[in-house]
PDB file of C-alpha atoms in Angstrom:
ATOM      1  CA  UNK A  27      54.144  84.232  21.344  1.00 53.00           C
ATOM      2  CA  UNK A  28      51.367  83.878  23.940  1.00 58.00           C
ATOM      3  CA  UNK A  29      51.395  80.952  26.371  1.00 59.00           C
ATOM      4  CA  UNK A  30      48.338  79.298  24.759  1.00 61.00           C
ATOM      5  CA  UNK A  31      49.887  79.670  21.289  1.00 58.00           C
ATOM      6  CA  UNK A  32      53.082  78.108  22.561  1.00 57.00           C
ATOM      7  CA  UNK A  33      51.129  75.090  23.836  1.00 64.00           C
ATOM      8  CA  UNK A  34      49.459  74.619  20.444  1.00 70.00           C
ATOM      9  CA  UNK A  35      52.600  75.127  18.368  1.00 70.00           C
ATOM     10  CA  UNK A  36      54.983  73.430  20.817  1.00 71.00           C
ATOM     11  CA  UNK A  37      58.013  74.149  18.584  1.00 72.00           C
ATOM     12  CA  UNK A  38      61.023  71.848  18.538  1.00 75.00           C
ATOM     13  CA  UNK A  39      64.214  73.744  17.736  1.00 82.00           C
ATOM     14  CA  UNK A  40      62.001  76.573  16.468  1.00 84.00           C
ATOM     15  CA  UNK A  41      60.194  74.337  13.944  1.00 89.00           C
ATOM     16  CA  UNK A  42      56.559  73.192  13.793  1.00 89.00           C
ATOM     17  CA  UNK A  43      54.897  70.496  11.693  1.00 90.00           C
ATOM     18  CA  UNK A  44      51.726  70.654   9.605  1.00 91.00           C
ATOM     19  CA  UNK A  45      49.579  69.129  12.367  1.00 90.00           C
ATOM     20  CA  UNK A  46      50.456  71.909  14.818  1.00 89.00           C
ATOM     21  CA  UNK A  47      50.265  74.662  12.194  1.00 91.00           C
ATOM     22  CA  UNK A  48      46.809  73.554  11.085  1.00 90.00           C
ATOM     23  CA  UNK A  49      45.526  73.560  14.696  1.00 89.00           C
ATOM     24  CA  UNK A  50      47.140  76.933  15.390  1.00 89.00           C
ATOM     25  CA  UNK A  51      45.676  78.576  12.280  1.00 89.00           C
ATOM     26  CA  UNK A  52      42.347  76.750  12.512  1.00 87.00           C
ATOM     27  CA  UNK A  53      42.547  75.238   9.012  1.00 88.00           C
ATOM     28  CA  UNK A  54      42.764  71.680   7.663  1.00 90.00           C
ATOM     29  CA  UNK A  55      46.132  70.180   6.779  1.00 90.00           C
ATOM     30  CA  UNK A  56      44.824  69.884   3.212  1.00 91.00           C
ATOM     31  CA  UNK A  57      44.365  73.667   3.180  1.00 90.00           C
ATOM     32  CA  UNK A  58      47.996  74.141   4.224  1.00 89.00           C
ATOM     33  CA  UNK A  59      49.082  71.801   1.432  1.00 90.00           C
ATOM     34  CA  UNK A  60      47.004  73.800  -1.036  1.00 90.00           C
ATOM     35  CA  UNK A  61      48.585  77.080   0.094  1.00 89.00           C
ATOM     36  CA  UNK A  62      52.082  75.613  -0.260  1.00 89.00           C
ATOM     37  CA  UNK A  63      51.400  74.166  -3.718  1.00 88.00           C
ATOM     38  CA  UNK A  64      49.739  77.352  -5.005  1.00 88.00           C
ATOM     39  CA  UNK A  65      52.639  79.450  -3.797  1.00 87.00           C
ATOM     40  CA  UNK A  66      55.138  77.035  -5.330  1.00 85.00           C
ATOM     41  CA  UNK A  67      53.334  77.283  -8.688  1.00 86.00           C
ATOM     42  CA  UNK A  68      53.060  81.085  -8.404  1.00 85.00           C
ATOM     43  CA  UNK A  69      49.274  80.914  -8.129  1.00 82.00           C
ATOM     44  CA  UNK A  70      48.899  82.236  -4.560  1.00 73.00           C
ATOM     45  CA  UNK A  71      47.084  85.557  -4.310  1.00 76.00           C
ATOM     46  CA  UNK A  72      46.349  88.031  -1.547  1.00 75.00           C
ATOM     47  CA  UNK A  73      46.711  86.825   2.008  1.00 75.00           C
ATOM     48  CA  UNK A  74      47.914  83.378   1.041  1.00 77.00           C
ATOM     49  CA  UNK A  75      50.806  84.775  -0.950  1.00 83.00           C
ATOM     50  CA  UNK A  76      52.214  85.801   2.437  1.00 87.00           C
ATOM     51  CA  UNK A  77      52.084  82.252   3.835  1.00 90.00           C
ATOM     52  CA  UNK A  78      55.653  81.333   4.814  1.00 93.00           C
ATOM     53  CA  UNK A  79      57.640  78.851   2.785  1.00 91.00           C
ATOM     54  CA  UNK A  80      58.339  75.538   4.535  1.00 91.00           C
ATOM     55  CA  UNK A  81      61.847  75.089   5.896  1.00 92.00           C
ATOM     56  CA  UNK A  82      61.916  71.434   4.841  1.00 88.00           C
ATOM     57  CA  UNK A  83      60.454  68.103   5.813  1.00 87.00           C
ATOM     58  CA  UNK A  84      60.752  65.948   8.878  1.00 83.00           C
ATOM     59  CA  UNK A  85      59.711  62.388   8.122  1.00 84.00           C
ATOM     60  CA  UNK A  86      56.557  62.799   6.047  1.00 86.00           C
ATOM     61  CA  UNK A  87      55.585  66.229   7.388  1.00 85.00           C
ATOM     62  CA  UNK A  88      56.470  69.659   6.107  1.00 88.00           C
ATOM     63  CA  UNK A  89      57.923  71.960   8.794  1.00 91.00           C
ATOM     64  CA  UNK A  90      57.932  75.744   9.181  1.00 92.00           C
ATOM     65  CA  UNK A  91      59.712  78.199  11.437  1.00 92.00           C
ATOM     66  CA  UNK A  92      57.381  78.803  14.402  1.00 90.00           C
ATOM     67  CA  UNK A  93      58.034  82.560  14.410  1.00 91.00           C
ATOM     68  CA  UNK A  94      57.071  82.803  10.716  1.00 92.00           C
ATOM     69  CA  UNK A  95      53.762  81.025  11.421  1.00 92.00           C
ATOM     70  CA  UNK A  96      53.015  83.333  14.371  1.00 90.00           C
ATOM     71  CA  UNK A  97      53.752  86.362  12.175  1.00 91.00           C
ATOM     72  CA  UNK A  98      51.491  85.012   9.416  1.00 91.00           C
ATOM     73  CA  UNK A  99      48.653  84.406  11.878  1.00 90.00           C
ATOM     74  CA  UNK A 100      48.834  88.009  13.081  1.00 87.00           C
ATOM     75  CA  UNK A 101      48.774  89.281   9.489  1.00 86.00           C
ATOM     76  CA  UNK A 102      45.978  86.840   8.564  1.00 81.00           C
ATOM     77  CA  UNK A 103      43.839  87.872  11.554  1.00 81.00           C
ATOM     78  CA  UNK A 104      44.242  91.568  10.726  1.00 79.00           C
ATOM     79  CA  UNK A 105      43.348  91.009   7.070  1.00 75.00           C
ATOM     80  CA  UNK A 106      40.406  88.714   7.821  1.00 69.00           C
ATOM     81  CA  UNK A 107      38.817  91.564   9.743  1.00 65.00           C
ATOM     82  CA  UNK A 108      38.877  93.848   6.698  1.00 55.00           C
ATOM     83  CA  UNK A 109      35.809  94.060   4.493  1.00 48.00           C
ATOM     84  CA  UNK A 110      37.467  92.734   1.336  1.00 46.00           C
ATOM     85  CA  UNK A 111      39.049  89.785   3.102  1.00 43.00           C
ATOM     86  CA  UNK A 112      35.919  88.367   4.727  1.00 44.00           C
ATOM     87  CA  UNK A 113      34.431  85.122   3.539  1.00 46.00           C
ATOM     88  CA  UNK A 114      30.832  85.167   2.310  1.00 39.00           C
ATOM     89  CA  UNK A 115      28.258  84.320   4.954  1.00 46.00           C
ATOM     90  CA  UNK A 116      26.567  80.959   4.757  1.00 46.00           C
ATOM     91  CA  UNK A 117      22.816  81.375   4.482  1.00 46.00           C
ATOM     92  CA  UNK A 118      20.471  78.997   6.293  1.00 51.00           C
ATOM     93  CA  UNK A 119      18.070  77.554   3.723  1.00 49.00           C
ATOM     94  CA  UNK A 120      15.059  78.016   6.032  1.00 52.00           C
ATOM     95  CA  UNK A 121      15.929  81.680   6.522  1.00 50.00           C
ATOM     96  CA  UNK A 122      16.719  82.136   2.829  1.00 46.00           C
ATOM     97  CA  UNK A 123      13.164  81.092   1.905  1.00 47.00           C
ATOM     98  CA  UNK A 124      11.911  84.169   3.783  1.00 50.00           C
ATOM     99  CA  UNK A 125      14.079  86.571   1.792  1.00 46.00           C
ATOM    100  CA  UNK A 126      12.350  88.392  -1.045  1.00 47.00           C
ATOM    101  CA  UNK A 127      14.134  87.631  -4.335  1.00 47.00           C
ATOM    102  CA  UNK A 128      15.595  90.481  -6.355  1.00 47.00           C
ATOM    103  CA  UNK A 129      13.507  91.559  -9.323  1.00 51.00           C
ATOM    104  CA  UNK A 130      14.998  92.350 -12.701  1.00 51.00           C
ATOM    105  CA  UNK A 131      14.408  95.917 -13.886  1.00 51.00           C
TER     106      UNK A 131
END
């Protein structure tokens, strides 16, 4: 784990909470919850099927093994760079008005 990653995750006994995981992965806590629930229901697909299972809860927060989150981030970053794993680009409405629409044949 890199020094900057360690500062973000700041694991306690090798565990990290949802707040730190969301900052580390750059996603909302609601997104993490969605990934966990989809996986629990067997609905997770692709990259998110590889998201690690929580180790338990601490107070009201779910906790994960820090090393499992680091491993997932590496996998996620590699997959995000692949053509099929990229998110669609958001189009600026002003720019979109300049694009010629497709014509039906």
